[in-house]
mmCIF file of C-alpha atoms in Angstrom:
data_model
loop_
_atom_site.group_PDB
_atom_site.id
_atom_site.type_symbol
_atom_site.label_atom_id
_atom_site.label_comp_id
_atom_site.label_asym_id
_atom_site.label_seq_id
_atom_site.Cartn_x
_atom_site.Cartn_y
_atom_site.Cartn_z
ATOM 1 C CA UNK C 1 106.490 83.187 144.984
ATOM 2 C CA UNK C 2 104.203 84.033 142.020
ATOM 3 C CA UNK C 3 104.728 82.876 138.689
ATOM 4 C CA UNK C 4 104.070 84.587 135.331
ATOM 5 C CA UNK C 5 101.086 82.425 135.215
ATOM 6 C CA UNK C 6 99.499 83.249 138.632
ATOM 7 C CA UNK C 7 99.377 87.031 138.008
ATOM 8 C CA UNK C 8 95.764 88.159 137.692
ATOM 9 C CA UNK C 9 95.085 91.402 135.584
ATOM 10 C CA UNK C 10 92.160 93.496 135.025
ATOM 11 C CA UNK C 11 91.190 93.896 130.958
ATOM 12 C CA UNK C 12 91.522 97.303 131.202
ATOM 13 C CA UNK C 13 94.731 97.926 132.598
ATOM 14 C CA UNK C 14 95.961 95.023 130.195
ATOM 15 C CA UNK C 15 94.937 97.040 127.440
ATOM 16 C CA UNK C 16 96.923 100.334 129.029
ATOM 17 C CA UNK C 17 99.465 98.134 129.657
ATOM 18 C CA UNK C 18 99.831 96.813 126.250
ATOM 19 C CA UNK C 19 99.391 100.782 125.112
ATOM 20 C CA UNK C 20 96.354 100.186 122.548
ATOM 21 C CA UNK C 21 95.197 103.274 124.846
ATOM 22 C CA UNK C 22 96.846 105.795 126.127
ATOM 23 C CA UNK C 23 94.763 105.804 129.898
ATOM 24 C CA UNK C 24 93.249 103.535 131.964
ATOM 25 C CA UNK C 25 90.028 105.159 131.786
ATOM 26 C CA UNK C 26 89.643 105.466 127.662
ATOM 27 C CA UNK C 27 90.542 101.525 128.257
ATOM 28 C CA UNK C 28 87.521 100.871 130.295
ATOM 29 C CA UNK C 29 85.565 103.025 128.212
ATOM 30 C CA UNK C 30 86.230 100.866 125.093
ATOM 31 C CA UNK C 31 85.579 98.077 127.088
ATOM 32 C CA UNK C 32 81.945 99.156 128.189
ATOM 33 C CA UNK C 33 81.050 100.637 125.362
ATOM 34 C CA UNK C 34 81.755 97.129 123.198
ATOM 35 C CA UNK C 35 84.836 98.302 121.360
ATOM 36 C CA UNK C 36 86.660 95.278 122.837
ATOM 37 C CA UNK C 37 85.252 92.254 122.728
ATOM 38 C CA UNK C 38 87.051 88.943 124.669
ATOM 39 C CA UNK C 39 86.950 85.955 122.662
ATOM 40 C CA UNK C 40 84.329 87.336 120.599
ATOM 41 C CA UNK C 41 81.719 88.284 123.078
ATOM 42 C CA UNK C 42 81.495 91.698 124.807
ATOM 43 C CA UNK C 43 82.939 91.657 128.058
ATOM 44 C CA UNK C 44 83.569 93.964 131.388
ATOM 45 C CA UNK C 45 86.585 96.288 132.233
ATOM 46 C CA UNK C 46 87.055 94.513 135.881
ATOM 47 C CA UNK C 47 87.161 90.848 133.699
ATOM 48 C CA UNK C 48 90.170 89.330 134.266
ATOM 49 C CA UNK C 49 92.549 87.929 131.101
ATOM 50 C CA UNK C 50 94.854 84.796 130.503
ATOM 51 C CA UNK C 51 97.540 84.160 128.386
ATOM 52 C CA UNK C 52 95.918 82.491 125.065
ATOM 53 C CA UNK C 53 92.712 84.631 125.086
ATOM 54 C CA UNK C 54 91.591 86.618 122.016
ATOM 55 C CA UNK C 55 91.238 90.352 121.480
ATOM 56 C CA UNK C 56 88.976 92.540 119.100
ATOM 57 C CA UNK C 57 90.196 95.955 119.784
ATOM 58 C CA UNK C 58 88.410 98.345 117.520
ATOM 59 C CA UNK C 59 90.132 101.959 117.495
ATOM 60 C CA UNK C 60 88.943 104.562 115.528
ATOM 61 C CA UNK C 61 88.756 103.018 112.067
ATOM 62 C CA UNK C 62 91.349 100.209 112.683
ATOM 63 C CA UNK C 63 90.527 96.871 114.048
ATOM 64 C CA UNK C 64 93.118 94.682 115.524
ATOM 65 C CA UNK C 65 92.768 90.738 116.289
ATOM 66 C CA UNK C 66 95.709 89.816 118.971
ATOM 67 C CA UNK C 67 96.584 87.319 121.098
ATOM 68 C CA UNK C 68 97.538 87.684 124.757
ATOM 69 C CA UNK C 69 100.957 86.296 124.903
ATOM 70 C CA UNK C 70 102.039 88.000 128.325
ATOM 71 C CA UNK C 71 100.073 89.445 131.358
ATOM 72 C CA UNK C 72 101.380 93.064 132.600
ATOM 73 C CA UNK C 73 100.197 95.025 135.301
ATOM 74 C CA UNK C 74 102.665 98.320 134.531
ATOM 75 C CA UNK C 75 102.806 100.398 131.809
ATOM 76 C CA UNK C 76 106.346 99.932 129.762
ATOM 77 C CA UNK C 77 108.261 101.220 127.000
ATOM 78 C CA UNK C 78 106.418 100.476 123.425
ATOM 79 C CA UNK C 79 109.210 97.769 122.465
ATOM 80 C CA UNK C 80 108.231 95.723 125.739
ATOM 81 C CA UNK C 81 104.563 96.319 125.074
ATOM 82 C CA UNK C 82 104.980 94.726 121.688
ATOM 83 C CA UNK C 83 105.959 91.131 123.548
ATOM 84 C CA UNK C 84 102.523 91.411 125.661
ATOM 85 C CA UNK C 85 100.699 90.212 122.296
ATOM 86 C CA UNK C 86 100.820 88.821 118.830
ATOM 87 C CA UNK C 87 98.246 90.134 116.470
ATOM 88 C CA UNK C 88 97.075 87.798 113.768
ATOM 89 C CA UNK C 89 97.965 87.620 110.008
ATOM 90 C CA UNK C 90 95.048 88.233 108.849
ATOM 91 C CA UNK C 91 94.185 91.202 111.205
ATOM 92 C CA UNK C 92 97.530 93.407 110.376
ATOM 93 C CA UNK C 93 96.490 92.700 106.400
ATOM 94 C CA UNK C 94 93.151 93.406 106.454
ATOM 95 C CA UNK C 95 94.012 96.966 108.544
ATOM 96 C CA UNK C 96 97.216 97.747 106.404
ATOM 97 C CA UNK C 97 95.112 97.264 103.101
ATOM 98 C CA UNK C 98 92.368 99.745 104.817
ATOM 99 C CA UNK C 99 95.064 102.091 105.649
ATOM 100 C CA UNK C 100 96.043 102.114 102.159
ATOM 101 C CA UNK C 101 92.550 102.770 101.183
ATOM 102 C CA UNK C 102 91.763 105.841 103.354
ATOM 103 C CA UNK C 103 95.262 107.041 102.258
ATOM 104 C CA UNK C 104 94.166 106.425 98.366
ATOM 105 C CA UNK C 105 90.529 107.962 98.643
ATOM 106 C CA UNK C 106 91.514 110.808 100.866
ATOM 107 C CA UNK C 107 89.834 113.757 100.313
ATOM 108 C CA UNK C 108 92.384 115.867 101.324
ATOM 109 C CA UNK C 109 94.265 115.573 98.241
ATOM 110 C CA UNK C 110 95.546 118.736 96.647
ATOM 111 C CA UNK C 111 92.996 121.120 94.699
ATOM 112 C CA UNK C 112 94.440 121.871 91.016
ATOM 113 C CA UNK C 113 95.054 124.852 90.325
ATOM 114 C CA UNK C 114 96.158 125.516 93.677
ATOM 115 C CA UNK C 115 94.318 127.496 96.971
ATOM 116 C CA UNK C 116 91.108 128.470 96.253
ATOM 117 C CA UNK C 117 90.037 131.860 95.996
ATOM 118 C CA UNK C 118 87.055 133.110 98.785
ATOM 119 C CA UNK C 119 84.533 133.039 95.620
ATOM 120 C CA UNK C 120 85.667 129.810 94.574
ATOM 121 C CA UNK C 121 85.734 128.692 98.612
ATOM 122 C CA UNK C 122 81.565 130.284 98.130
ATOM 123 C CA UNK C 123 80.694 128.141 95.375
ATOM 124 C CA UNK C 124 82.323 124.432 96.220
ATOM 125 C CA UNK C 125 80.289 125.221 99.964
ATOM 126 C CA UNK C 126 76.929 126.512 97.900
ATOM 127 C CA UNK C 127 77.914 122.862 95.804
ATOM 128 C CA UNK C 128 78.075 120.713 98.472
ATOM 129 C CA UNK C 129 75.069 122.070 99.946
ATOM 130 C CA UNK C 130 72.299 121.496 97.385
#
């Protein structure tokens, strides 16, 4: 019989597994094109994990630093795909403090003196472009 520990599992479908992405194939993609490095150094989609290895998962601006605690070959609910890893301290503060920071700078943040009119809309585009 196999034991947790025997189970072999592809980086990739980890990764789905885990639900950092939402298919198998934007998985591999990260992979290849370095988004995901194993243990700090850039790695394959078809190499295979442990329990104990380190993550860099970069995703859009975020950047998370886990630890594999469990290997998973199927795709479960988000509260199971929590246990499959532990993400460091220091990564979850660094990426909530640059959360905070996009939220804080955003430049979506409400004109005053309300919508702008199509002649104001002209001149902040004329603005921007010189």
């Amino acid at each position: 019989m196999n034991k947790p520990t025997d189970i072999r599992v592809r980086i990739d479908k980890w990764l789905w597994a885990a639900r950092f992405f939402k298919t198998r194939t934007l998985a591999a993609e990260a992979v290849t094109g370095g988004l995901v490095h194993l243990n700090d150094a850039r790695t394959k989609a078809g190499h295979e994990i442990k329990v104990g290895d380190m993550l860099t998962i970069h995703k859009g601006a975020d950047e998370f630093v886990v630890e594999v605690r469990q290997l998973a070959i199927q795709r479960r609910p988000a509260p199971e795909a929590v246990r499959l890893y532990e993400e460091l301290p220091e990564s979850r503060q660094a990426r909530e403090a640059r959360t905070e920071q996009r939220r804080m700078s955003s430049s979506l943040q409400p004109i005053p003196g309300g919508r702008p009119t199509k002649k104001n809309r002209r001149n902040m585009i004329r603005t921007l472009a010189d």
